[in-house]
Coordinates of C-alpha atoms in Angstrom, one line a residue:
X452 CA -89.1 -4.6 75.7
X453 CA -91.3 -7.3 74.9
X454 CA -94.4 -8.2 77.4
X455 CA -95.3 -11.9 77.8
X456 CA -98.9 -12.6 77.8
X457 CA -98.6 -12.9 81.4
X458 CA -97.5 -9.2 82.0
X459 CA -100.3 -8.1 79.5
X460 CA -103.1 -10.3 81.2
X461 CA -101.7 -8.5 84.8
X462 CA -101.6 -4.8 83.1
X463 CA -105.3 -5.2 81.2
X464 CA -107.5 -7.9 83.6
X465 CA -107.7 -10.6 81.1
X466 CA -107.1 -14.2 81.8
X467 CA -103.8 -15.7 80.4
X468 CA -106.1 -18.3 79.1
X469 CA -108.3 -16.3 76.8
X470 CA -105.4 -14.1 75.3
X471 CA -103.7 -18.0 74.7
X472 CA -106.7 -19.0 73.0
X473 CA -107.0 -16.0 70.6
X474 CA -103.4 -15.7 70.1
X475 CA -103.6 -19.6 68.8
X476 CA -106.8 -19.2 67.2
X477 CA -108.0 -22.1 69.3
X478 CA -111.1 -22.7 71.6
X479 CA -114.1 -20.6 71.8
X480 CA -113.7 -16.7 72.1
X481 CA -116.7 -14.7 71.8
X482 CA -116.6 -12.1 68.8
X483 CA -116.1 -8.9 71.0
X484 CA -113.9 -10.1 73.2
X485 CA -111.5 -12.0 70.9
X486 CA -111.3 -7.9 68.8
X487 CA -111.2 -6.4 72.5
X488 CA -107.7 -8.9 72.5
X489 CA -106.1 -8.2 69.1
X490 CA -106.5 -4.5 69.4
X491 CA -104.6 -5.1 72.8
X492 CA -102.1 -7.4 71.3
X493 CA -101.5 -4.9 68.5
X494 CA -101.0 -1.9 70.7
X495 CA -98.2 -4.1 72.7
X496 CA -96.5 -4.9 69.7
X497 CA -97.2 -8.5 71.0
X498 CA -95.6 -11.3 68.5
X499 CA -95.6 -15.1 70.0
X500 CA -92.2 -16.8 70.9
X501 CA -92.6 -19.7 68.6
X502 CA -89.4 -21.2 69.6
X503 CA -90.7 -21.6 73.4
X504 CA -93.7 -22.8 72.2
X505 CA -91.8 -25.5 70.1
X506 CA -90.0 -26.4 73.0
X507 CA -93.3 -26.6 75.1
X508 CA -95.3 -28.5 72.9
X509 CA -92.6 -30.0 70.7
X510 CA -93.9 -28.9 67.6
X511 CA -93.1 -25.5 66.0
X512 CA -96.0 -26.5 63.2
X513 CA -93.6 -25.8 60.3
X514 CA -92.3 -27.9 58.0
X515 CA -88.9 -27.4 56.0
X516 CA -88.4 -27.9 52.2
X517 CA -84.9 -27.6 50.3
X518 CA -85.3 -27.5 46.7
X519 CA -82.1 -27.3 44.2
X520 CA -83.6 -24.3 42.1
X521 CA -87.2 -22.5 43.0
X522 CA -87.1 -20.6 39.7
X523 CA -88.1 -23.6 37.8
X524 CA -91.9 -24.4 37.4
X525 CA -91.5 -27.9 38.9
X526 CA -90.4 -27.1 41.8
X527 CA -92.1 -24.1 41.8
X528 CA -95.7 -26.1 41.6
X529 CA -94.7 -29.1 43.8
X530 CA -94.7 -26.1 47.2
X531 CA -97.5 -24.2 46.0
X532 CA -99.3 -28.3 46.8
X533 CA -97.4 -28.5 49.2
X534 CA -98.0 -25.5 51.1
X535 CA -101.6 -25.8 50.0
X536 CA -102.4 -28.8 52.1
X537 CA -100.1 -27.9 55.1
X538 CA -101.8 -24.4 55.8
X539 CA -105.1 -25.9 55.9
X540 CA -103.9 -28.1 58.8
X541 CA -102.1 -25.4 60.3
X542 CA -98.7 -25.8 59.3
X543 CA -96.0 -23.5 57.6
X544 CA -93.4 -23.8 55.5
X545 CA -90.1 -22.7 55.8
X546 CA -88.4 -22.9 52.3
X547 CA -84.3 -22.6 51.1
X548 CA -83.0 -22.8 47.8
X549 CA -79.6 -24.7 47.6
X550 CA -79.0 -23.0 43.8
X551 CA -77.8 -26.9 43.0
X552 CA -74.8 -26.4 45.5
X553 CA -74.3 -29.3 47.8
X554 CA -72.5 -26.8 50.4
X555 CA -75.5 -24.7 50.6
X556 CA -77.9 -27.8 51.4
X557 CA -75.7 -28.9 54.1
X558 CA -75.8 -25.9 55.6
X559 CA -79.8 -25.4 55.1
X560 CA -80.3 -29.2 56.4
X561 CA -78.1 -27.2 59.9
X562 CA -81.0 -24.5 59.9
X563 CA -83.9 -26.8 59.8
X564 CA -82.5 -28.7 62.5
X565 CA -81.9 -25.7 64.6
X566 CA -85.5 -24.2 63.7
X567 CA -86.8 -27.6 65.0
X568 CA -89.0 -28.3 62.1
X569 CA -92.0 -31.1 62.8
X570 CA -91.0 -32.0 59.4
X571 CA -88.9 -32.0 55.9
X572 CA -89.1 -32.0 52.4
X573 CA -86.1 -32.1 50.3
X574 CA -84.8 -32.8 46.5
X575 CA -81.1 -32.9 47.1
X576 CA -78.7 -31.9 45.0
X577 CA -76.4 -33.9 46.8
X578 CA -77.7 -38.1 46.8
X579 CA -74.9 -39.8 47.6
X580 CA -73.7 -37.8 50.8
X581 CA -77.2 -36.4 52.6
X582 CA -77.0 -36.4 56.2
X583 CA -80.3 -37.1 56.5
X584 CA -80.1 -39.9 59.1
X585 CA -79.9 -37.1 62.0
X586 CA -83.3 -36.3 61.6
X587 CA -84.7 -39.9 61.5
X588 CA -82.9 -39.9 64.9
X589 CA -85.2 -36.9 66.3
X590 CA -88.2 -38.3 65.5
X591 CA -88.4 -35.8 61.7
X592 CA -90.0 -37.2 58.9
X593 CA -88.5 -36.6 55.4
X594 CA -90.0 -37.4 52.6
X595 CA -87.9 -37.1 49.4
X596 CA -89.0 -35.7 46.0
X597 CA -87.2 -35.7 42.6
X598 CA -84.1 -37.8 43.7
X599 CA -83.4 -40.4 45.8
X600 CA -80.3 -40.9 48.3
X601 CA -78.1 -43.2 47.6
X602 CA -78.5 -45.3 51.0
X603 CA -79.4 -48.8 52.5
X604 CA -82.1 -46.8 54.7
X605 CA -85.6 -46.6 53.6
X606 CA -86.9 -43.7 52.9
X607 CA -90.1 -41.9 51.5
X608 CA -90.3 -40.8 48.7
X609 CA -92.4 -38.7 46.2
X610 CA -91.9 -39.1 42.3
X611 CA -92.7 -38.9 39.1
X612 CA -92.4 -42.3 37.6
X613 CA -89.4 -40.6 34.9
X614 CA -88.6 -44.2 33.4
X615 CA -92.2 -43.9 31.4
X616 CA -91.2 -40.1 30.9
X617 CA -88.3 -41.5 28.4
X618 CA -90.7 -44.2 27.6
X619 CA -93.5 -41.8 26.2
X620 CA -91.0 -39.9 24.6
X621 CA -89.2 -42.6 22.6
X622 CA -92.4 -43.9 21.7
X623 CA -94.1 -40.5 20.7
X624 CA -90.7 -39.6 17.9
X625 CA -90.5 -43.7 16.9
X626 CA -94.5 -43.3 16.1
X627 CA -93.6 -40.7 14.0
X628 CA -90.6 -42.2 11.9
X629 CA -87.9 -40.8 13.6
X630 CA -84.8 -42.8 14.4
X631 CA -81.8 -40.6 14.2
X632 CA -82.4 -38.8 17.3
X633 CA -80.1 -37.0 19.8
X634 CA -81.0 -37.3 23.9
X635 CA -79.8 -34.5 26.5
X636 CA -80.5 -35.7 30.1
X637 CA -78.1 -35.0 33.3
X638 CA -75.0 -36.3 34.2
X639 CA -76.4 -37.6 37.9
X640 CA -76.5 -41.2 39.2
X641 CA -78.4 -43.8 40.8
X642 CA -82.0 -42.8 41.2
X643 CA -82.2 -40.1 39.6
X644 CA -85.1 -38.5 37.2
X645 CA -82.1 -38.5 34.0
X646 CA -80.7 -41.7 34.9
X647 CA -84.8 -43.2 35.0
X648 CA -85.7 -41.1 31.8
X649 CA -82.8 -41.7 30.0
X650 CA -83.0 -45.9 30.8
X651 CA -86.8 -45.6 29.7
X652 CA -86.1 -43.9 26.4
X653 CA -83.3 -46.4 25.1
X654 CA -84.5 -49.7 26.6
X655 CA -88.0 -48.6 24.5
X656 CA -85.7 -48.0 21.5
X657 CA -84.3 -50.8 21.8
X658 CA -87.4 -53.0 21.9
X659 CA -88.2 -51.2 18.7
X660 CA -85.2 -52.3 16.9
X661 CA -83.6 -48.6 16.8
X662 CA -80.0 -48.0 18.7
X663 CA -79.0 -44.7 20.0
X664 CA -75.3 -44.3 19.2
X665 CA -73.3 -42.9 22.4
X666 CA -72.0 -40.2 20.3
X667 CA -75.7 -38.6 20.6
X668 CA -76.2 -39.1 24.2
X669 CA -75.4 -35.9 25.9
X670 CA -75.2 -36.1 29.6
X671 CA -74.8 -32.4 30.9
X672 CA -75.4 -30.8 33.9
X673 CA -79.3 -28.8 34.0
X674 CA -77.9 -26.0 32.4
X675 CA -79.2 -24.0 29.2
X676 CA -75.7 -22.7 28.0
X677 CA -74.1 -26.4 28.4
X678 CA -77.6 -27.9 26.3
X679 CA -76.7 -24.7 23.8
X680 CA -72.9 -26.1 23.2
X681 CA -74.3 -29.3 23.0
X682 CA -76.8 -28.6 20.4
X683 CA -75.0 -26.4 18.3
X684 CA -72.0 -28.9 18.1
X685 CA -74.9 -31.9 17.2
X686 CA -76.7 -29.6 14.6
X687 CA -73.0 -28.5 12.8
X688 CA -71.9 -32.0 12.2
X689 CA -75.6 -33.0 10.6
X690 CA -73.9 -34.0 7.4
X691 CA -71.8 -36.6 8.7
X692 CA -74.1 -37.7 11.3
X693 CA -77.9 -37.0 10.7
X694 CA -80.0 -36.1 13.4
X695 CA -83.8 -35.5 13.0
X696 CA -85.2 -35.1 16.3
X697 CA -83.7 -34.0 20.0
X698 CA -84.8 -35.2 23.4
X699 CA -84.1 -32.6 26.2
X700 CA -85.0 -34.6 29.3
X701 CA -85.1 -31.2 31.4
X702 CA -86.8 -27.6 31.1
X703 CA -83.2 -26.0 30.6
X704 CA -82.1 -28.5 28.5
X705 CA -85.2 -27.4 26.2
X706 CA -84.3 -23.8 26.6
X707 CA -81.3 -24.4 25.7
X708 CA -82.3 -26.6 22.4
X709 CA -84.3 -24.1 21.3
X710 CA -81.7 -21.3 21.3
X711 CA -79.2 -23.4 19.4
X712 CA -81.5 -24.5 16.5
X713 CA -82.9 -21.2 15.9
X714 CA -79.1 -19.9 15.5
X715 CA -78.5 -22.2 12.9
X716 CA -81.5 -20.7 11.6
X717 CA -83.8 -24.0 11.3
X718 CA -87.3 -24.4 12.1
X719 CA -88.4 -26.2 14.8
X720 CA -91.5 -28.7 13.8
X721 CA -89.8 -29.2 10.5
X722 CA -86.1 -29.2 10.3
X723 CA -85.7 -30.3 13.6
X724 CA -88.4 -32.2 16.1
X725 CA -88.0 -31.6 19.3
X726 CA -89.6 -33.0 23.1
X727 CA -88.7 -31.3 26.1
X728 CA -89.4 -32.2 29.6
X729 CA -91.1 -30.3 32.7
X730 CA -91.6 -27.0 30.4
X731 CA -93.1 -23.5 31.6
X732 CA -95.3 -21.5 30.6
X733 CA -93.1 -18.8 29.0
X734 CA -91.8 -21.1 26.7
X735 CA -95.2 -22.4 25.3
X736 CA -95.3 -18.2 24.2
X737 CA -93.0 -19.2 21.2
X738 CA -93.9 -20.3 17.4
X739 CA -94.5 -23.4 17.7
X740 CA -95.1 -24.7 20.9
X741 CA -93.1 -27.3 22.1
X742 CA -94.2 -31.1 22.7
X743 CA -93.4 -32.2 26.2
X744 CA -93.6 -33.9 29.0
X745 CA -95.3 -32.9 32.0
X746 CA -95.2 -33.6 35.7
X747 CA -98.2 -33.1 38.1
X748 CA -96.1 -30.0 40.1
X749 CA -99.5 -29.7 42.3
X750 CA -100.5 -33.5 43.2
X751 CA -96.9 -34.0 43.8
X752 CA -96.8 -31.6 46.4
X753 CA -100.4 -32.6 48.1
X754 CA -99.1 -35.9 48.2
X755 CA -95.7 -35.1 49.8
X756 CA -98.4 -32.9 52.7
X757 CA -100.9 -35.7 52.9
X758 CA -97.7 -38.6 53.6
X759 CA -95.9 -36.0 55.8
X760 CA -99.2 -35.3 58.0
X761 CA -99.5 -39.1 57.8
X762 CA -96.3 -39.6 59.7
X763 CA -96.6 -37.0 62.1
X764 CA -100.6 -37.9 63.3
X765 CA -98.0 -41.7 63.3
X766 CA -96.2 -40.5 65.7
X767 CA -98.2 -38.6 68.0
X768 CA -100.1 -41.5 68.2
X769 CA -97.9 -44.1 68.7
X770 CA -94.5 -42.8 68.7
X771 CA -91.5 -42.2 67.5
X772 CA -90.1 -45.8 67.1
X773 CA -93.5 -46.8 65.4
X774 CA -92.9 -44.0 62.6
X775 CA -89.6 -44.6 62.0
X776 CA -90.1 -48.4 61.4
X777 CA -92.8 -47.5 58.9
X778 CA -91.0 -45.6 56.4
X779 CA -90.3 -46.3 53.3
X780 CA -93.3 -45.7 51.5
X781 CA -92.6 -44.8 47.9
X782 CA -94.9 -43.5 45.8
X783 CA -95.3 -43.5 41.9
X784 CA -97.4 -40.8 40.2
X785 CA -97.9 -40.4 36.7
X786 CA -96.4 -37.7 33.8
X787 CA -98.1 -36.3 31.7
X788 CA -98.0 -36.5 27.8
X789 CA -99.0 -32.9 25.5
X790 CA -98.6 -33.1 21.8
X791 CA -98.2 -29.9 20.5
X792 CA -96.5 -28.5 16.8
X793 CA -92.5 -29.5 17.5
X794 CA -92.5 -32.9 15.9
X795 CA -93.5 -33.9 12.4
X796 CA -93.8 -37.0 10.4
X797 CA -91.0 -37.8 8.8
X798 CA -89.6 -41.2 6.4
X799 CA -87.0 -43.0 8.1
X800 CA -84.1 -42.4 7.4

């Protein structure tokens, strides 16, 4: 059975205090006593009861994030900031993957509540129906990245402005000649990433004099066979309707793209221009690298830490009532633009 510190203070003639202070790596221990301790605290198998201490101190110094899919390099980047920034002011992070199902983040949003989390980040898969109001309630920040809800509440938020994502990319294929170009983005609504990048690329269009027929505006779920299908079916009809250039406003989207033009056996950069969005590494191995749009993974996340730590040091200070009223910070950061060998010059057709 487990000892408490107390037994283990009784059993080895050490103060409660000092083991507290070595087992929170707090206060001032000297150097041979503090290894005296955690050769104790070893041979007692001793591991601290972070849930009492939660309820003791009401703070279990970790902070929850719920992303829709970890294996892609946005998401991916934004904890590594995240994390990053929390650990040095002695938080953790305790992080779920919904795998884009709405049932899954319901239930993960039940688990942070339950591990009593100080704090939580999520990009829900699920905007229009997030229970996120219950956490408000308890006195939990949230601070949202990727998508919006779709609420009257204020929130905060961390984001990518994604209507200049569609701008840049409009302007970068219109600079070049292009007009008869195709645009994958997602099928979501309200404030989403594909609803902002996909607003940014036609109104810029627009401006320019060129329209986008709806015919070649594919709204798809973030999915590289459904961008495939897509593809193949634009690409096989390029008699009748030309197309020289495809926008894939998401990293599967891309992936996707670039299987379905190298089946019909055309070359990318000169049959075909292509701009994807949020693209990793693995990609950039292929011949030729592929023009895109990037987001700032990193200074996404240290910006979600440094407004979460914000609230929190908030409502220590003053209270709950004075964080809540406070929210709804949003904040804008900015994409970034890399030119690489998938677009060419071309004479309008």
């Amino acid at each position: 059975m487990e000892k408490s510190l107390k037994k283990i203070a009784e059993t080895y003639h050490i103060s409660v205090a000092t083991l507290s202070r070595v087992v929170n790596n707090k206060g001032n221990v000297r150097p041979e006593t503090k290894e005296k301790v955690l050769e104790i605290l070893k041979k007692e198998q001793y591991v601290p009861n972070y849930m009492a201490r939660s309820l003791k101190t009401n703070s279990s110094t970790t902070i929850g994030i719920i992303v829709p899919d970890i294996s892609q390099k946005l998401f991916a980047g934004i904890i590594r900031g995240i994390n990053r920034k929390l650990f040095e002011s002695g938080y953790l992070v305790l992080l779920s993957d919904s795998e884009e199902s709405s049932d899954k983040e319901k239930r993960y949003l039940d688990l942070m509540l339950r591990q009593c989390v100080d704090g939580l980040v999520i990009a829900t898969v699920d905007p229009e129906h997030i229970d996120f109001g219950r956490f408000y309630a308890l006195g939990i920040p949230v601070v949202f990245i990727d998508t919006i809800p779709d609420t009257e509440l204020q929130v905060d938020a961390v984001l990518v402005d994604d209507y200049m994502v569609g701008q840049k990319i409009a302007k970068y294929f219109l600079g070049k000649g292009h007009t008869k170009i195709a645009v994958l983005t997602g099928c979501s609504s309200g404030f989403s990433p594909s609803v902002q990048r996909l607003k940014g690329f036609l109104d810029t269009c627009e401006k320019q004099g060129v329209s986008i027929p709806k015919e070649m505006v594919c709204k798809l779920p973030y999915s590289q066979d459904e961008s495939y299908r897509a593809v193949k079916k634009i690409l096989e009809r390029r008699d009748t309707k030309p197309v020289t250039a495809i926008a894939a406003m998401h990293e599967l989207m891309t992936i996707g793209a670039v299987r379905a033009i190298r089946e019909q056996d055309l070359a990318i950069g000169e049959d075909i221009s292509l701009i994807g969005c949020d693209l990793n590494e693995r990609l950039q191995l292929f011949r030729p690298q592929i023009t895109g749009v990037e987001q700032p993974e990193e200074e996404i996340g240290e910006t979600v830490a440094g407004l979460l730590l914000q609230r929190l040091r908030q409502k220590n200070k003053e209270g709950a009532d004075a964080m809540r009223e406070s929210i709804g910070q949003k904040i804008l950061l900015n994409p970034r633009f890399v030119a690489r060998d998938s677009c060419k010059n071309i004479v309008s057709m």
